[in-house]
Structures are given as structure tokens and as C-alpha cells.
Amino acid sequence: MTTQQLGLRRLDLAATDAATTEAVTQLMRRGAVPDVRVRDDARVIVEEVRVGGATALRRANEAHGGGRANRDGNAGGDRDLIIDGPALKLATDALPRDVRKALDQSIANVSRFAETQRPATTRTTIIPGVEIERRWTPLRRVGCYVPGGSAPYPSSLVMTVVPARVAGVREVVVASPADAQGNIDPVLLGAAGILEVDALLVAGGAQAIGALAFGLPDIGFAPVDRIVGPGNAWVTAAKLEVSGLVGIDLPAGPSEGMVLADETADPVLVAADLVTQAEHGPDSPAILVTTDRALADAVDSEIERLLPTLERRAILERALREHGRIVIAPDLGAAIDFVNAYAPEHLSVDVGDVESAVARLDSAGSIFVGPWAPESAGDYATGANHVLPTGGLARSSGPLSVEAYGRYSQVQRIDRDGLAALADTVRTLATAEGLTAHRNAVEARFRATAGDR
């Protein structure tokens, strides 16, 4: 494993030294769960909000940031914490025409794809007299966390709220922090108004998750049934803390970008795709996996040319310096094996036989195929959801979808003939487990009816 003075760190998969093996292992087992110190501190904040309600939430906002500027002296009310539907509608009316048009298209495309995910209720006859219904029901109240503070993310509001609306969730609330000046992004507010969000809670971090999970009884803000949406380590830690009380989607780590490319790829496009997700934060990995050293060198040079033109250059430079990699694979098969083992959140694929390569890729949150598919198109406009598994969870989990906004229950219908056909099985297995009350629940029915039913 070598380090270039100005370029991204290199990792050669053909190497067999201990340092390379360890580096590969660390990449594969990086995880999305924050360290124990963050989890311990988040647990304290969540508990303070559970006990102290809105007062504790305000205190946490002041200590950790994310609270709204209180310019009307309404310290005893709730307007500093809650923005209601009518206020969100006013923000929608104030949106610039081009922004409203872009939001409308994004919402329409996300809705169209979400509609294809709507779960169905099914009924299955197991044997005559035994029928099982698998019933899908939307949740009553969902909380969508939308990151903010250093940068607003109205796109994440669209990605979390639209599937809830498609699912038929009765109440949808959003939590999002204000910026350092205590302001909420007007585009975020306007998007919430378009989607008829019931309320927007002005809070961020662990305190926002605590408020969603436990509610704020002192100001009439009810708890939610499930919390969805991306966030920083504090948000993730808090979601894990409350997951025994409410549902959560996934623990989310830093945003990840990976590009799989060969000698046919354009280094200008590869560099542009490689830095896209690193723009989110200094802890975001950006990894090029390639079979071609000449492409790797060209991408390094292009990144150096590109960075000075980008607004978040400082964040990008730190992310690339600390978490950027170029992985050199001996062949495309080895490159694909590495990608599948890493399981990236975002994966751009730009190789000669692209569809053949994509068919072999089985562990990625969202895959972008070919030179005309930038990851940013999926972040904003294609209709695919951009709330995705990170930290290797793409090996076992998928993107946020309509299914996350409801749950299945089993409805079992059994008549006398059906139970009679099952009785010997129940008796035998209940007896084998020593659970005679289970056996009796069957036998009592036949004793009580004495053949009358």
C-alpha cells in the first residue's frame, strides 16, 4: 500500500502484505454505528427530553445548536419549536417559480416510483378451513428527520415524506435544525408546505430524535410510530437508543461514494462522480475502484484541477485526504468482488461492458449505470430514493421505500374442520415442548362443543 504526495491513497488488491490486508478489512467492516462515547452522550440527551419535554428540548437546542431564533419574545409558547401547516403553506406561496418547478418535478418522480412499491394485502388458504390473511396497514404517525444546520436538504424532505404520503400515513411530521443564525431554509419550509406536512419541529441531533420518539406533551406534540431519515452520528445514536420504543429505518453513517471504472472511462467524469458524495461532510468516503493505473493517475490530476472550482473545497479536501482511496484491482472480476464486499451507499459504474458488470453487482444502495448517470441525478430528480444504507449495510438492507411506512399483521381464520385437521400436529408438538396449556386450547374446543359446531 503506497501513498502519493498529492493524490488519493492507493490500495493494490494484488498486494499480499499485512498492511494491505488490514486496510481492506477495515474498509469492509467499517460499520454505520457511532462509537460508544457518542452513543452514551446521545442517550443522556434523549433521556433529558423524555423527562423534560419542550423545556429540555429548548435547552438542548441552545447547548448543541439547531434551535430557531426567537424574535417575537414568545419564550413561553411553542412557535419557536413548531411550525404548523398554515405557516408552511405561506412558505410554499413565497417560493421562486424555478424552485417550485424543480420541487414539483422531483416530487412527481419520487411519487411515481413510490407508487410501484405499494404493498398488497393477500389471503392464502393453507388447507380447507384454514386461511391466513397478510394484511398491510400504513402507520398512523411518522417522523421524518431532515438534516440541516450547515446546509439545508429539501431533497431529503422530499425523499422521506413522499413515500409516507403514498403509503397513506395519517400524520407526517418533520424535524430539522435551524442554521447557526436560527433560521430555517425557506425552500425546506416551502417543500414541507407542498407536501402538506402536519408540523415541522425545529430541532436537530439527538434532542430532535428524542422529541419525535417521546413527544412533547407539554406543548401537545404527540410521539411518532416510526422515525426515518438520514442524519449525523448523534442522530444515528439517538435512533438506536429509541429503537425499542418506536420503529426506525436504518442507522446511517457518513454518505459514501464509489466509482467502478476501467480504461474506457473518461477521467473528467470519474473525478466529478468521485467527489460528489464527499461534498456532504469531511467523514464521507470516496473510493475509485479500477483496473487501469493510467486512469487512476488521470483521475488524481483531474481532482486537483476540479477542487478549486467547488464551493465546499475545504470539506472535500479533508474528506478526500482522510477517506479517499484509489483501489487498483488486477482484473474486473476482482474489482467487482471488492465492490460487493464493501457494499457502498452510492456506486457509479463506467466500464466497457457495463450491463454485464451491473448484473454481477449485488451489494450497493443505489447503482448509477454508465457515463450519463451522475449520482446527483438520483439525489434530486430521477425518482429513486436517496435515503440509502451506509457502512456496509447494503449487504443486507435496501433504500428507504414505501414498505417502511407501514407494517404487516397476520389474520388467521380457522373453522372447525380446519382445526380438526391441525389438532394432532398441535397436540404432538405442544406435548414435545411441555406446553400443555397450548395443547389444552385445542382439546377444550372439541370437548366443549361435543360435536355441535
CSV table of N, CA, C and O in Angstrom, one decimal, residues 176-229:
chain,number,residue,atom,x,y,z
A,176,SER,N,-36.2,19.2,11.8
A,176,SER,CA,-35.0,19.7,11.1
A,176,SER,C,-34.4,20.8,11.8
A,176,SER,O,-35.2,21.7,12.3
A,177,PRO,N,-33.1,20.9,11.9
A,177,PRO,CA,-32.5,22.0,12.7
A,177,PRO,C,-32.4,23.3,11.9
A,177,PRO,O,-32.3,23.3,10.7
A,178,ALA,N,-32.4,24.4,12.7
A,178,ALA,CA,-32.1,25.7,12.1
A,178,ALA,C,-30.6,25.9,11.9
A,178,ALA,O,-29.8,25.1,12.4
A,179,ASP,N,-30.3,26.9,11.1
A,179,ASP,CA,-28.8,27.1,10.9
A,179,ASP,C,-28.2,27.9,12.1
A,179,ASP,O,-28.9,28.1,13.1
A,180,ALA,N,-27.0,28.3,11.9
A,180,ALA,CA,-26.3,28.9,13.1
A,180,ALA,C,-26.9,30.2,13.5
A,180,ALA,O,-26.8,30.7,14.6
A,181,GLN,N,-27.7,30.9,12.6
A,181,GLN,CA,-28.3,32.1,12.9
A,181,GLN,C,-29.8,31.9,13.4
A,181,GLN,O,-30.5,32.9,13.6
A,182,GLY,N,-30.2,30.7,13.5
A,182,GLY,CA,-31.5,30.4,14.0
A,182,GLY,C,-32.6,30.4,12.9
A,182,GLY,O,-33.8,30.5,13.2
A,183,ASN,N,-32.2,30.3,11.6
A,183,ASN,CA,-33.1,30.4,10.5
A,183,ASN,C,-33.4,29.0,9.9
A,183,ASN,O,-32.5,28.2,9.8
A,184,ILE,N,-34.6,28.8,9.4
A,184,ILE,CA,-34.9,27.6,8.7
A,184,ILE,C,-34.9,28.0,7.2
A,184,ILE,O,-35.5,29.0,6.8
A,185,ASP,N,-34.3,27.1,6.4
A,185,ASP,CA,-34.2,27.4,4.9
A,185,ASP,C,-35.6,27.5,4.3
A,185,ASP,O,-36.5,26.7,4.5
A,186,PRO,N,-35.9,28.6,3.6
A,186,PRO,CA,-37.3,28.8,3.0
A,186,PRO,C,-37.7,27.8,2.0
A,186,PRO,O,-38.9,27.5,1.9
A,187,VAL,N,-36.7,27.2,1.3
A,187,VAL,CA,-37.0,26.1,0.3
A,187,VAL,C,-37.5,24.9,1.1
A,187,VAL,O,-38.5,24.2,0.7
A,188,LEU,N,-36.9,24.6,2.2
A,188,LEU,CA,-37.3,23.4,3.0
A,188,LEU,C,-38.7,23.6,3.5
A,188,LEU,O,-39.6,22.7,3.4
A,189,LEU,N,-39.0,24.8,4.0
A,189,LEU,CA,-40.3,25.1,4.5
A,189,LEU,C,-41.3,25.1,3.4
A,189,LEU,O,-42.4,24.5,3.6
A,190,GLY,N,-41.0,25.6,2.2
A,190,GLY,CA,-41.9,25.6,1.1
A,190,GLY,C,-42.2,24.1,0.6
A,190,GLY,O,-43.3,23.8,0.3
A,191,ALA,N,-41.1,23.3,0.6
A,191,ALA,CA,-41.3,21.9,0.2
A,191,ALA,C,-42.3,21.2,1.2
A,191,ALA,O,-43.1,20.4,0.8
A,192,ALA,N,-42.1,21.5,2.5
A,192,ALA,CA,-43.0,20.9,3.5
A,192,ALA,C,-44.4,21.3,3.3
A,192,ALA,O,-45.3,20.6,3.5
A,193,GLY,N,-44.6,22.6,2.9
A,193,GLY,CA,-45.9,23.1,2.6
A,193,GLY,C,-46.6,22.4,1.4
A,193,GLY,O,-47.7,22.0,1.4
A,194,ILE,N,-45.8,22.2,0.3
A,194,ILE,CA,-46.3,21.5,-0.8
A,194,ILE,C,-46.8,20.1,-0.5
A,194,ILE,O,-47.8,19.6,-0.9
A,195,LEU,N,-46.0,19.4,0.4
A,195,LEU,CA,-46.4,18.0,0.8
A,195,LEU,C,-47.3,17.9,2.0
A,195,LEU,O,-47.6,16.9,2.5
A,196,GLU,N,-47.8,19.1,2.4
A,196,GLU,CA,-48.8,19.2,3.5
A,196,GLU,C,-48.4,18.5,4.7
A,196,GLU,O,-49.1,17.7,5.4
A,197,VAL,N,-47.1,18.7,5.1
A,197,VAL,CA,-46.6,18.2,6.4
A,197,VAL,C,-47.4,18.8,7.5
A,197,VAL,O,-47.8,20.0,7.5
A,198,ASP,N,-47.7,18.0,8.5
A,198,ASP,CA,-48.6,18.4,9.6
A,198,ASP,C,-47.9,19.4,10.5
A,198,ASP,O,-48.6,20.3,11.0
A,199,ALA,N,-46.6,19.2,10.7
A,199,ALA,CA,-45.9,20.1,11.6
A,199,ALA,C,-44.4,19.9,11.3
A,199,ALA,O,-43.9,18.8,11.0
A,200,LEU,N,-43.6,21.0,11.5
A,200,LEU,CA,-42.2,20.9,11.4
A,200,LEU,C,-41.6,21.3,12.7
A,200,LEU,O,-41.8,22.4,13.2
A,201,LEU,N,-40.9,20.4,13.3
A,201,LEU,CA,-40.2,20.6,14.6
A,201,LEU,C,-38.8,21.2,14.4
A,201,LEU,O,-38.0,20.5,13.7
A,202,VAL,N,-38.5,22.3,14.9
A,202,VAL,CA,-37.3,23.0,14.7
A,202,VAL,C,-36.3,22.5,15.8
A,202,VAL,O,-36.2,23.0,16.9
A,203,ALA,N,-35.6,21.4,15.5
A,203,ALA,CA,-34.6,20.8,16.4
A,203,ALA,C,-33.7,19.9,15.6
A,203,ALA,O,-34.2,19.3,14.5
A,204,GLY,N,-32.5,19.7,16.0
A,204,GLY,CA,-31.6,18.7,15.4
A,204,GLY,C,-31.0,17.8,16.3
A,204,GLY,O,-31.2,17.8,17.5
A,205,GLY,N,-30.2,16.9,15.8
A,205,GLY,CA,-29.4,16.0,16.6
A,205,GLY,C,-30.2,15.0,17.5
A,205,GLY,O,-31.4,14.7,17.2
A,206,ALA,N,-29.6,14.6,18.6
A,206,ALA,CA,-30.3,13.6,19.4
A,206,ALA,C,-31.5,14.1,20.1
A,206,ALA,O,-32.5,13.4,20.3
A,207,GLN,N,-31.6,15.5,20.4
A,207,GLN,CA,-32.7,16.0,21.0
A,207,GLN,C,-34.0,16.0,20.1
A,207,GLN,O,-35.1,15.7,20.6
A,208,ALA,N,-33.8,16.1,18.8
A,208,ALA,CA,-34.9,16.0,17.9
A,208,ALA,C,-35.4,14.6,17.8
A,208,ALA,O,-36.7,14.4,17.8
A,209,ILE,N,-34.6,13.6,17.8
A,209,ILE,CA,-35.0,12.2,17.8
A,209,ILE,C,-35.7,11.9,19.1
A,209,ILE,O,-36.8,11.2,19.1
A,210,GLY,N,-35.2,12.4,20.2
A,210,GLY,CA,-35.9,12.2,21.5
A,210,GLY,C,-37.3,12.8,21.5
A,210,GLY,O,-38.3,12.2,21.9
A,211,ALA,N,-37.5,14.0,20.9
A,211,ALA,CA,-38.8,14.6,20.8
A,211,ALA,C,-39.7,13.8,19.9
A,211,ALA,O,-40.9,13.7,20.2
A,212,LEU,N,-39.2,13.3,18.8
A,212,LEU,CA,-40.1,12.5,17.9
A,212,LEU,C,-40.5,11.2,18.6
A,212,LEU,O,-41.7,10.8,18.5
A,213,ALA,N,-39.6,10.6,19.3
A,213,ALA,CA,-39.9,9.3,19.9
A,213,ALA,C,-40.9,9.4,21.1
A,213,ALA,O,-41.8,8.6,21.3
A,214,PHE,N,-40.6,10.4,22.0
A,214,PHE,CA,-41.4,10.5,23.2
A,214,PHE,C,-42.5,11.6,23.2
A,214,PHE,O,-43.4,11.7,24.0
A,215,GLY,N,-42.4,12.4,22.1
A,215,GLY,CA,-43.4,13.5,22.0
A,215,GLY,C,-43.0,14.7,23.0
A,215,GLY,O,-42.0,14.5,23.8
A,216,LEU,N,-43.7,15.7,22.9
A,216,LEU,CA,-43.6,16.9,23.9
A,216,LEU,C,-44.9,17.2,24.5
A,216,LEU,O,-45.7,18.0,24.0
A,217,PRO,N,-45.3,16.4,25.5
A,217,PRO,CA,-46.7,16.5,26.0
A,217,PRO,C,-47.0,17.9,26.5
A,217,PRO,O,-48.2,18.3,26.4
A,218,ASP,N,-46.1,18.7,26.9
A,218,ASP,CA,-46.3,20.0,27.5
A,218,ASP,C,-46.8,21.0,26.4
A,218,ASP,O,-47.3,22.0,26.7
A,219,ILE,N,-46.5,20.7,25.1
A,219,ILE,CA,-47.0,21.6,24.1
A,219,ILE,C,-47.9,20.8,23.1
A,219,ILE,O,-48.1,21.3,22.0
A,220,GLY,N,-48.3,19.6,23.4
A,220,GLY,CA,-49.2,18.9,22.6
A,220,GLY,C,-48.7,18.3,21.4
A,220,GLY,O,-49.4,18.0,20.4
A,221,PHE,N,-47.4,18.0,21.4
A,221,PHE,CA,-46.7,17.3,20.2
A,221,PHE,C,-46.6,15.8,20.5
A,221,PHE,O,-45.9,15.4,21.4
A,222,ALA,N,-47.4,15.0,19.7
A,222,ALA,CA,-47.5,13.6,20.0
A,222,ALA,C,-46.3,12.8,19.5
A,222,ALA,O,-45.6,13.2,18.5
A,223,PRO,N,-46.0,11.7,20.2
A,223,PRO,CA,-44.9,10.8,19.7
A,223,PRO,C,-45.3,10.2,18.4
A,223,PRO,O,-46.5,10.1,18.0
A,224,VAL,N,-44.3,9.7,17.6
A,224,VAL,CA,-44.5,9.1,16.3
A,224,VAL,C,-44.4,7.6,16.5
A,224,VAL,O,-43.9,7.1,17.5
A,225,ASP,N,-44.8,6.9,15.5
A,225,ASP,CA,-44.7,5.4,15.4
A,225,ASP,C,-43.4,4.9,14.8
A,225,ASP,O,-42.9,3.8,15.1
A,226,ARG,N,-42.8,5.7,13.9
A,226,ARG,CA,-41.5,5.4,13.3
A,226,ARG,C,-40.8,6.6,12.9
A,226,ARG,O,-41.4,7.7,12.6
A,227,ILE,N,-39.4,6.6,13.0
A,227,ILE,CA,-38.6,7.7,12.6
A,227,ILE,C,-37.7,7.2,11.4
A,227,ILE,O,-37.1,6.2,11.5
A,228,VAL,N,-37.7,8.1,10.4
A,228,VAL,CA,-37.0,7.8,9.2
A,228,VAL,C,-36.1,9.0,8.8
A,228,VAL,O,-36.4,10.1,9.3
A,229,GLY,N,-35.1,8.7,8.0
A,229,GLY,CA,-34.3,9.8,7.5
A,229,GLY,C,-32.9,9.8,7.9
A,229,GLY,O,-32.5,9.2,8.9
